Amino acid sequence: MNKIQAIKGTFDILPGDVEIWQHVESTVRKWMRIFGCFEIRTPVFEKTDLFARSIGEDTDIVGKEMYTFKDMGDRSLTLRPEGTASVIRAFIENSLDQRGLPQQLWYMGPMFRQERPQKGRQRQFHQFGVEIIGSPSPMTDVQAMSLFDCIAGELGLDERSFSVNSLGGDESRDAYKKSLLLFLDTVEDSLCEDCRRRKTTNPLRVLDCKVPGCNEAVHNAKNLPRTVDSLTDEDRSHYDAVLSMLTKKGIVFEEDPFLVRGLDYYTGVVFEMKYSGLGSQSAIMGGGRYDKLVKQLGGQELPAVGFACGMERLVMVLKEKEIAAAEGIDVYVVNVAGDGDYTAFDYTDALQKHEVSAMTDHMGRSVKAQMRTASKLNARYVLFPEEDDGMVSAKDMNESNQETMSFIAFLEKMKK
Ligand code: HAM
């Protein structure tokens, strides 16, 4: 019979890798708590309209990449391509503003985009992210970036640097659109069909077009206008405050005047972190300020800022840099007993009941084979039950020494 395979662009996360994921997850949880963020879990599917209204009809995500389907009631539903829209929907629907502002909500889970799969680009991928709702202050932009910087720092991403830019609010963006349109007229012949349309519907989206010829024509041109040159005084001073706080805190960044991000809801500072070694899919995280979205989705006028990190890409970086979470079990109990002797099994059971991770053999394998398993499991101790009742020999796998003691004494030592 034909084997059924996983869907293209989806992957199993196997033992060995799962430990790295868990290491990332626990680091994320730790820093979210330190920064006073609370976890929120939203459904993986929502009404299609939610994403169309927030991410934007003209974006690649909404236009080409969503998994959209009709349910039995003929309603159009979509597997979430990102987390921000759902978090804001949940914030409004559950009146989370009543719990006090700002609300600092973080999330972690699978997202779905029907993109062409390649290294670092899946159709089901995972993000963790945070949305801070209620504060207009540049301190909050910096806090979001600082939070990610702490997580990345603890995970060992040493050569990290943010790319930062500002799109500004409506007035700044309208001014920018005007100069962008003048520029786009000069490269019109090189634009792809979609971008010719976007030129009239949403010119900013031309800047993050993924079609090679089109993208190069735009980004290689010397006269491509910079968003920062169109900022109002207010937007400029917000941006300057962010840059100066980042510098003061020693958070490494560089300005990228052409960074616009691929989602429509941004209204101010935007940022990304790229990591060399990931190939063309080099962005491990991205985010920015989006002060209009809460209102746009039916809530009150509330500013917000957030980011999301692609966890597959982060795990790839950790693996490439060999920053692995070397997790293993505490004790492997060698089972040399014959039929009806359950000593090794009983010792294992006693260790487990005292929350010491332990395993033994149930398959009658040789001591040599069991030692191989212990080493694959990265066991800290290998325990040999001795002939003398209640005595064991404990081999410390890190220090390569062996000690004989009572099982009770070993258990006490492990409990400590
Ligand atoms: P985004 O830039 O679309 O932003 O995605 C954030 C990160 O998710 C990317 O930098 C990348 O690491 C990862 N990612 C995106 N698509 C894929 C894919 N197909 N395969 C693997 N990884 C992928 C957002 O999603 C915004 N919601 C971020 C945000 C939160 N802005 C404000 N708050």
Short mmCIF file of C-alpha atoms and ligand atoms in Angstrom, two decimals:
data_model
loop_
_atom_site.label_atom_id
_atom_site.label_comp_id
_atom_site.label_asym_id
_atom_site.label_seq_id
_atom_site.Cartn_x
_atom_site.Cartn_y
_atom_site.Cartn_z
CA MET A 1 0.00 0.00 0.00
CA ASN A 2 1.14 3.58 -0.66
CA LYS A 3 2.62 5.32 2.34
CA ILE A 4 0.77 8.48 3.35
CA GLN A 5 3.22 11.35 3.66
CA ALA A 6 3.05 14.66 5.49
CA ILE A 7 1.61 17.57 3.50
CA LYS A 8 4.20 19.54 1.49
CA GLY A 9 5.61 22.36 3.59
CA THR A 10 4.75 20.70 6.92
CA PHE A 11 7.20 18.86 9.15
CA ASP A 12 7.30 16.52 12.08
CA ILE A 13 9.42 17.78 14.95
CA LEU A 14 11.21 14.66 16.09
CA PRO A 15 12.82 13.65 19.40
CA GLY A 16 16.27 15.20 19.41
CA ASP A 17 14.90 18.42 17.89
CA VAL A 18 11.98 18.61 20.31
CA GLU A 19 14.46 19.25 23.14
CA ILE A 20 15.76 22.33 21.30
CA TRP A 21 12.16 23.52 20.82
CA GLN A 22 11.44 23.00 24.50
CA HIS A 23 14.58 24.95 25.37
CA VAL A 24 13.37 27.84 23.16
CA GLU A 25 9.86 27.62 24.60
CA SER A 26 11.00 27.70 28.22
CA THR A 27 13.34 30.63 27.48
CA VAL A 28 10.43 32.50 25.87
CA ARG A 29 8.12 31.77 28.83
CA LYS A 30 10.78 32.94 31.27
CA TRP A 31 11.38 36.30 29.58
CA MET A 32 7.67 36.93 28.94
CA ARG A 33 7.10 36.54 32.67
CA ILE A 34 10.06 38.81 33.51
CA PHE A 35 8.67 41.52 31.22
CA GLY A 36 5.18 41.22 32.74
CA CYS A 37 3.49 39.69 29.68
CA PHE A 38 0.55 37.27 29.99
CA GLU A 39 -0.12 34.39 27.66
CA ILE A 40 -3.19 34.32 25.42
CA ARG A 41 -4.33 31.34 23.32
CA THR A 42 -6.64 32.00 20.38
CA PRO A 43 -8.23 29.54 17.89
CA VAL A 44 -6.16 28.48 14.86
CA PHE A 45 -8.98 29.48 12.52
CA GLU A 46 -10.98 32.66 12.28
CA LYS A 47 -13.39 34.40 9.92
CA THR A 48 -11.51 35.25 6.72
CA ASP A 49 -12.61 38.86 7.00
CA LEU A 50 -10.51 39.33 10.15
CA PHE A 51 -7.27 38.80 8.23
CA ALA A 52 -8.43 40.61 5.08
CA ARG A 53 -9.32 43.70 7.14
CA SER A 54 -6.15 43.76 9.23
CA ILE A 55 -3.25 42.36 7.18
CA GLY A 56 -4.67 44.00 4.02
CA GLU A 57 -6.26 42.75 0.77
CA ASP A 58 -3.24 43.80 -1.27
CA THR A 59 -0.65 41.89 0.73
CA ASP A 60 0.86 38.63 -0.49
CA ILE A 61 -0.41 36.94 2.67
CA VAL A 62 -4.08 37.74 2.06
CA GLY A 63 -3.92 37.77 -1.74
CA LYS A 64 -2.03 34.53 -2.30
CA GLU A 65 -1.10 32.63 0.82
CA MET A 66 -4.09 31.99 3.04
CA TYR A 67 -5.66 28.60 3.64
CA THR A 68 -9.28 29.64 3.19
CA PHE A 69 -12.24 27.28 3.08
CA LYS A 70 -16.00 27.25 3.45
CA ASP A 71 -17.54 25.47 6.41
CA MET A 72 -20.86 23.64 6.30
CA GLY A 73 -22.72 26.88 6.91
CA ASP A 74 -21.05 28.40 3.81
CA ARG A 75 -18.99 30.73 6.00
CA SER A 76 -15.52 31.68 4.76
CA LEU A 77 -12.92 30.67 7.34
CA THR A 78 -9.12 30.88 7.29
CA LEU A 79 -6.30 29.13 9.12
CA ARG A 80 -4.49 31.95 10.87
CA PRO A 81 -1.47 33.17 8.88
CA GLU A 82 -0.20 35.21 11.86
CA GLY A 83 -1.16 36.01 15.44
CA THR A 84 -1.69 39.77 15.69
CA ALA A 85 -5.16 39.96 14.14
CA SER A 86 -6.50 37.16 16.37
CA VAL A 87 -5.03 38.69 19.53
CA ILE A 88 -6.60 42.06 18.76
CA ARG A 89 -9.94 40.37 17.94
CA ALA A 90 -9.78 38.53 21.30
CA PHE A 91 -8.74 41.73 23.11
CA ILE A 92 -11.81 43.56 21.78
CA GLU A 93 -14.24 40.66 22.12
CA ASN A 94 -13.26 39.93 25.74
CA SER A 95 -12.96 43.62 26.74
CA LEU A 96 -9.43 43.00 27.97
CA ASP A 97 -8.94 46.77 28.26
CA GLN A 98 -11.04 46.48 31.45
CA ARG A 99 -8.14 44.64 33.04
CA GLY A 100 -6.03 47.78 32.72
CA LEU A 101 -3.76 49.20 30.08
CA PRO A 102 -1.38 48.45 28.63
CA GLN A 103 -2.25 44.81 28.07
CA GLN A 104 0.88 42.82 27.28
CA LEU A 105 -0.29 39.61 25.63
CA TRP A 106 2.04 36.92 24.32
CA TYR A 107 1.36 33.79 22.29
CA MET A 108 3.05 30.80 20.76
CA GLY A 109 1.67 28.36 18.22
CA PRO A 110 1.28 27.20 14.62
CA MET A 111 0.52 29.60 11.74
CA PHE A 112 -0.33 28.69 8.14
CA ARG A 113 0.71 30.28 4.88
CA GLN A 114 0.50 28.69 1.45
CA GLU A 115 3.95 29.82 0.32
CA ARG A 116 6.39 27.95 -1.92
CA PRO A 117 8.21 25.73 0.57
CA GLN A 118 11.98 26.14 0.82
CA LYS A 119 14.64 26.20 3.53
CA GLY A 120 13.17 28.20 6.42
CA ARG A 121 9.80 28.63 4.73
CA GLN A 122 7.04 26.22 5.62
CA ARG A 123 3.29 26.10 5.08
CA GLN A 124 2.74 25.29 8.73
CA PHE A 125 5.27 27.14 10.87
CA HIS A 126 5.34 28.36 14.45
CA GLN A 127 5.62 31.82 15.91
CA PHE A 128 5.92 33.23 19.35
CA GLY A 129 5.04 36.87 19.68
CA VAL A 130 3.79 39.64 21.87
CA GLU A 131 1.25 42.43 21.41
CA ILE A 132 1.40 45.40 23.78
CA ILE A 133 -1.85 47.33 23.57
CA GLY A 134 -2.58 50.77 25.02
CA SER A 135 0.70 52.67 25.13
CA PRO A 136 1.75 55.21 22.48
CA SER A 137 5.17 55.75 24.04
CA PRO A 138 8.45 55.07 22.20
CA MET A 139 9.47 53.29 25.43
CA THR A 140 7.01 50.56 24.52
CA ASP A 141 8.54 50.05 21.05
CA VAL A 142 11.92 49.72 22.73
CA GLN A 143 10.54 47.41 25.40
CA ALA A 144 9.21 45.03 22.72
CA MET A 145 12.59 44.98 20.99
CA SER A 146 14.43 44.63 24.29
CA LEU A 147 12.28 41.63 25.19
CA PHE A 148 13.24 39.85 21.98
CA ASP A 149 16.86 40.89 22.47
CA CYS A 150 16.90 39.19 25.91
CA ILE A 151 15.42 35.98 24.52
CA ALA A 152 17.85 35.92 21.58
CA GLY A 153 20.74 36.76 23.91
CA GLU A 154 19.97 33.94 26.31
CA LEU A 155 19.66 31.55 23.38
CA GLY A 156 23.20 32.49 22.32
CA LEU A 157 22.53 34.54 19.15
CA ASP A 158 25.60 36.66 19.60
CA GLU A 159 25.88 38.60 16.35
CA ARG A 160 22.33 39.86 16.39
CA SER A 161 21.24 43.21 15.01
CA PHE A 162 17.82 44.76 14.41
CA SER A 163 16.94 46.57 11.19
CA VAL A 164 14.78 49.55 12.10
CA ASN A 165 12.74 52.05 10.13
CA SER A 166 9.70 54.25 10.59
CA LEU A 167 6.70 54.50 8.25
CA GLY A 168 4.95 57.09 10.39
CA GLY A 169 1.21 57.71 10.71
CA ASP A 170 -1.31 58.72 8.02
CA GLU A 171 0.16 62.14 7.26
CA SER A 172 3.71 60.84 6.91
CA ARG A 173 2.59 57.90 4.84
CA ASP A 174 0.51 60.02 2.48
CA ALA A 175 3.53 62.23 1.90
CA TYR A 176 5.69 59.16 1.31
CA LYS A 177 3.17 57.62 -1.08
CA LYS A 178 3.34 60.77 -3.20
CA SER A 179 7.12 60.58 -3.62
CA LEU A 180 6.96 56.79 -4.05
CA LEU A 181 4.43 57.15 -6.89
CA LEU A 182 6.67 59.64 -8.70
CA PHE A 183 9.51 57.14 -8.36
CA LEU A 184 7.40 54.16 -9.47
CA ASP A 185 6.55 55.99 -12.70
CA THR A 186 10.26 55.86 -13.54
CA VAL A 187 10.47 52.05 -13.20
CA GLU A 188 6.95 51.19 -14.37
CA ASP A 189 8.17 49.00 -17.27
CA SER A 190 10.07 46.69 -14.91
CA LEU A 191 7.21 46.16 -12.46
CA CYS A 192 5.37 42.85 -12.33
CA GLU A 193 1.67 42.77 -13.17
CA ASP A 194 0.65 42.70 -9.50
CA CYS A 195 2.79 45.72 -8.68
CA ARG A 196 1.37 47.74 -11.56
CA ARG A 197 -2.00 47.19 -9.94
CA ARG A 198 -0.62 47.84 -6.44
CA LYS A 199 0.75 51.14 -7.70
CA THR A 200 -2.80 52.44 -7.72
CA THR A 201 -4.28 50.42 -4.84
CA ASN A 202 -1.46 50.27 -2.28
CA PRO A 203 1.93 51.48 -3.57
CA LEU A 204 3.82 50.65 -0.35
CA ARG A 205 3.28 46.95 -1.07
CA VAL A 206 5.47 47.27 -4.20
CA LEU A 207 8.46 47.58 -1.86
CA ASP A 208 8.05 44.08 -0.47
CA CYS A 209 7.16 42.32 -3.74
CA LYS A 210 8.89 38.95 -3.91
CA VAL A 211 9.02 38.70 -7.74
CA PRO A 212 12.79 38.83 -8.53
CA GLY A 213 12.91 41.21 -11.57
CA CYS A 214 10.42 43.59 -10.01
CA ASN A 215 12.05 43.61 -6.60
CA GLU A 216 15.49 44.34 -8.09
CA ALA A 217 14.24 47.15 -10.34
CA VAL A 218 12.79 48.87 -7.31
CA HIS A 219 15.50 48.25 -4.74
CA ASN A 220 18.52 48.74 -7.01
CA ALA A 221 17.29 52.12 -8.18
CA LYS A 222 19.29 55.02 -6.75
CA ASN A 223 16.31 57.36 -6.51
CA LEU A 224 14.02 55.11 -4.41
CA PRO A 225 12.67 57.52 -1.77
CA ARG A 226 13.20 56.80 1.94
CA THR A 227 10.21 56.67 4.27
CA VAL A 228 12.07 58.63 6.94
CA ASP A 229 12.33 61.65 4.61
CA SER A 230 8.54 62.01 4.66
CA LEU A 231 8.00 61.78 8.43
CA THR A 232 6.09 64.55 10.22
CA ASP A 233 7.94 66.22 13.11
CA GLU A 234 5.93 64.18 15.61
CA ASP A 235 6.68 60.86 13.89
CA ARG A 236 10.33 61.85 13.49
CA SER A 237 10.70 62.61 17.18
CA HIS A 238 9.07 59.28 18.14
CA TYR A 239 11.50 57.50 15.83
CA ASP A 240 14.49 59.45 17.16
CA ALA A 241 13.48 58.61 20.73
CA VAL A 242 13.41 54.90 19.85
CA LEU A 243 16.83 55.07 18.18
CA SER A 244 18.40 56.91 21.08
CA MET A 245 16.96 54.53 23.70
CA LEU A 246 18.20 51.52 21.70
CA THR A 247 21.67 53.06 21.57
CA LYS A 248 21.62 53.80 25.30
CA LYS A 249 20.59 50.25 26.13
CA GLY A 250 23.32 48.78 23.92
CA ILE A 251 20.76 47.02 21.70
CA VAL A 252 22.48 46.59 18.35
CA PHE A 253 20.58 47.92 15.31
CA GLU A 254 21.01 49.55 11.98
CA GLU A 255 18.58 51.77 10.16
CA ASP A 256 17.05 50.37 7.00
CA PRO A 257 15.23 53.24 5.26
CA PHE A 258 13.45 50.84 2.89
CA LEU A 259 12.06 48.40 5.44
CA VAL A 260 8.26 48.48 5.11
CA ARG A 261 7.21 44.96 6.27
CA GLY A 262 4.67 42.89 4.35
CA LEU A 263 1.53 43.66 6.37
CA ASP A 264 -0.67 46.74 5.99
CA TYR A 265 -1.40 47.51 9.62
CA TYR A 266 1.90 49.19 10.59
CA THR A 267 1.74 52.90 11.34
CA GLY A 268 5.09 53.86 12.85
CA VAL A 269 8.36 52.24 13.81
CA VAL A 270 8.96 48.85 12.17
CA PHE A 271 11.77 46.41 12.86
CA GLU A 272 13.12 43.04 11.81
CA MET A 273 16.04 40.83 12.70
CA LYS A 274 17.79 38.93 9.96
CA TYR A 275 20.27 36.17 10.56
CA SER A 276 23.02 35.30 8.09
CA GLY A 277 23.33 31.59 7.38
CA LEU A 278 19.59 31.14 6.90
CA GLY A 279 19.75 31.66 3.11
CA SER A 280 17.13 33.81 1.44
CA GLN A 281 14.60 33.35 4.28
CA SER A 282 16.77 35.22 6.72
CA ALA A 283 14.23 37.14 8.85
CA ILE A 284 13.84 35.43 12.19
CA MET A 285 11.47 38.03 13.58
CA GLY A 286 9.58 41.16 12.65
CA GLY A 287 7.23 43.63 14.18
CA GLY A 288 6.32 47.23 14.69
CA ARG A 289 3.80 49.77 15.84
CA TYR A 290 0.21 49.57 14.62
CA ASP A 291 -1.85 52.32 16.22
CA LYS A 292 -4.98 51.98 14.04
CA LEU A 293 -5.73 48.28 14.13
CA VAL A 294 -7.75 48.07 17.35
CA LYS A 295 -10.17 50.72 16.05
CA GLN A 296 -10.17 49.23 12.56
CA LEU A 297 -11.34 45.91 14.00
CA GLY A 298 -14.19 47.51 15.94
CA GLY A 299 -12.52 48.48 19.22
CA GLN A 300 -11.71 51.88 20.65
CA GLU A 301 -8.80 53.94 19.43
CA LEU A 302 -5.80 52.31 21.12
CA PRO A 303 -2.17 52.29 20.06
CA ALA A 304 -0.24 49.02 19.97
CA VAL A 305 3.14 47.54 19.16
CA GLY A 306 4.35 43.96 18.88
CA PHE A 307 6.52 41.41 17.15
CA ALA A 308 6.54 37.76 16.16
CA CYS A 309 9.45 35.38 15.76
CA GLY A 310 9.58 32.40 13.38
CA MET A 311 10.48 29.49 15.62
CA GLU A 312 11.64 27.09 12.85
CA ARG A 313 14.13 29.71 11.71
CA LEU A 314 15.27 30.33 15.26
CA VAL A 315 15.76 26.59 15.85
CA MET A 316 17.70 26.39 12.54
CA VAL A 317 20.06 29.10 13.78
CA LEU A 318 20.58 27.29 17.09
CA LYS A 319 21.29 24.02 15.27
CA GLU A 320 23.67 25.65 12.80
CA LYS A 321 25.53 27.32 15.64
CA GLU A 322 25.36 24.04 17.55
CA ILE A 323 23.69 25.77 20.45
CA ALA A 324 21.84 22.66 21.50
CA ALA A 325 19.88 22.00 24.63
CA ALA A 326 21.68 18.85 25.73
CA GLU A 327 18.83 17.36 27.63
CA GLY A 328 18.69 13.75 28.66
CA ILE A 329 17.45 11.49 31.39
CA ASP A 330 18.87 11.43 34.90
CA VAL A 331 19.31 7.68 35.38
CA TYR A 332 19.40 4.58 33.20
CA VAL A 333 18.98 1.45 35.33
CA VAL A 334 20.65 -1.57 33.73
CA ASN A 335 18.40 -4.61 33.85
CA VAL A 336 20.41 -7.84 34.06
CA ALA A 337 17.76 -9.76 35.98
CA GLY A 338 16.17 -12.97 34.79
CA ASP A 339 12.48 -13.81 34.70
CA GLY A 340 10.52 -12.81 37.78
CA ASP A 341 13.19 -10.44 39.14
CA TYR A 342 11.88 -6.91 38.93
CA THR A 343 14.66 -5.14 40.86
CA ALA A 344 15.69 -2.81 38.00
CA PHE A 345 12.05 -2.11 37.21
CA ASP A 346 11.29 -1.36 40.88
CA TYR A 347 14.29 0.97 41.23
CA THR A 348 13.23 2.81 38.06
CA ASP A 349 9.69 3.11 39.35
CA ALA A 350 10.89 4.46 42.72
CA LEU A 351 13.10 7.06 41.00
CA GLN A 352 10.24 8.17 38.72
CA LYS A 353 7.85 8.51 41.66
CA HIS A 354 10.39 10.88 43.22
CA GLU A 355 10.47 12.90 39.99
CA VAL A 356 13.91 11.68 38.93
CA SER A 357 13.76 10.84 35.21
CA ALA A 358 14.71 7.20 34.77
CA MET A 359 14.43 4.32 32.31
CA THR A 360 15.25 0.64 32.23
CA ASP A 361 15.16 -2.21 29.72
CA HIS A 362 12.02 -4.32 29.27
CA MET A 363 13.26 -6.27 26.27
CA GLY A 364 15.92 -8.60 27.73
CA ARG A 365 18.78 -6.88 25.90
CA SER A 366 22.49 -7.34 26.68
CA VAL A 367 24.30 -5.00 29.07
CA LYS A 368 26.30 -3.67 26.10
CA ALA A 369 23.11 -2.81 24.18
CA GLN A 370 21.66 -1.16 27.29
CA MET A 371 24.81 0.95 27.74
CA ARG A 372 24.44 2.14 24.14
CA THR A 373 20.84 3.15 24.87
CA ALA A 374 21.91 4.95 28.05
CA SER A 375 24.42 6.95 26.09
CA LYS A 376 21.89 7.77 23.33
CA LEU A 377 19.54 8.98 26.05
CA ASN A 378 22.34 11.14 27.42
CA ALA A 379 21.86 9.58 30.87
CA ARG A 380 23.68 11.34 33.69
CA TYR A 381 24.01 8.10 35.73
CA VAL A 382 23.92 4.45 34.80
CA LEU A 383 22.81 2.32 37.73
CA PHE A 384 23.77 -1.35 38.14
CA PRO A 385 21.78 -3.30 40.77
CA GLU A 386 24.29 -5.34 42.86
CA GLU A 387 23.92 -8.93 44.08
CA ASP A 388 23.75 -7.66 47.68
CA ASP A 389 20.17 -6.81 48.39
CA GLY A 390 19.42 -3.08 48.15
CA MET A 391 22.91 -2.13 46.90
CA VAL A 392 23.68 -0.43 43.60
CA SER A 393 26.69 0.73 41.65
CA ALA A 394 26.22 4.18 40.17
CA LYS A 395 28.36 5.21 37.21
CA ASP A 396 28.59 8.98 36.75
CA MET A 397 28.69 9.40 32.97
CA ASN A 398 30.16 12.91 33.13
CA GLU A 399 33.02 12.06 35.48
CA SER A 400 33.44 8.38 34.51
CA ASN A 401 33.71 7.19 38.12
CA GLN A 402 31.65 4.50 39.75
CA GLU A 403 30.44 4.32 43.35
CA THR A 404 28.69 1.56 45.28
CA MET A 405 26.01 2.51 47.79
CA SER A 406 22.54 1.53 48.92
CA PHE A 407 19.72 2.33 46.52
CA ILE A 408 18.14 4.46 49.26
CA ALA A 409 21.33 6.57 49.50
CA PHE A 410 21.41 6.95 45.70
CA LEU A 411 17.77 8.00 45.66
CA GLU A 412 18.40 10.60 48.38
CA LYS A 413 21.35 11.98 46.41
CA MET A 414 19.24 12.24 43.23
CA LYS A 415 16.36 13.92 45.06
CA LYS A 416 18.74 16.68 46.11
P1 HAM B 1 5.84 38.39 9.73
O1 HAM B 1 7.07 39.17 9.36
O2 HAM B 1 4.89 38.06 8.64
O3 HAM B 1 5.12 39.23 10.87
O4 HAM B 1 6.26 37.04 10.45
C1 HAM B 1 7.13 37.04 11.55
C2 HAM B 1 8.15 35.95 11.42
O5 HAM B 1 7.50 34.69 11.19
C3 HAM B 1 9.08 36.09 10.22
O6 HAM B 1 10.16 36.97 10.52
C4 HAM B 1 9.57 34.67 10.03
O7 HAM B 1 10.62 34.38 10.94
C5 HAM B 1 8.35 33.86 10.43
N1 HAM B 1 7.65 33.35 9.23
C6 HAM B 1 6.76 34.01 8.45
N2 HAM B 1 6.34 33.22 7.44
C7 HAM B 1 6.98 32.04 7.57
C8 HAM B 1 6.97 30.81 6.84
N3 HAM B 1 6.20 30.62 5.77
N4 HAM B 1 7.78 29.80 7.27
C9 HAM B 1 8.55 29.97 8.36
N5 HAM B 1 8.59 31.10 9.10
C10 HAM B 1 7.83 32.12 8.71
C11 HAM B 1 3.97 38.83 11.50
O8 HAM B 1 3.50 37.72 11.41
C12 HAM B 1 3.40 39.90 12.39
N6 HAM B 1 2.18 39.37 13.00
C13 HAM B 1 4.40 40.32 13.46
C14 HAM B 1 3.86 41.34 14.39
C15 HAM B 1 3.35 41.12 15.62
N7 HAM B 1 3.79 42.64 14.15
C16 HAM B 1 3.24 43.23 15.21
N8 HAM B 1 2.96 42.31 16.09
#
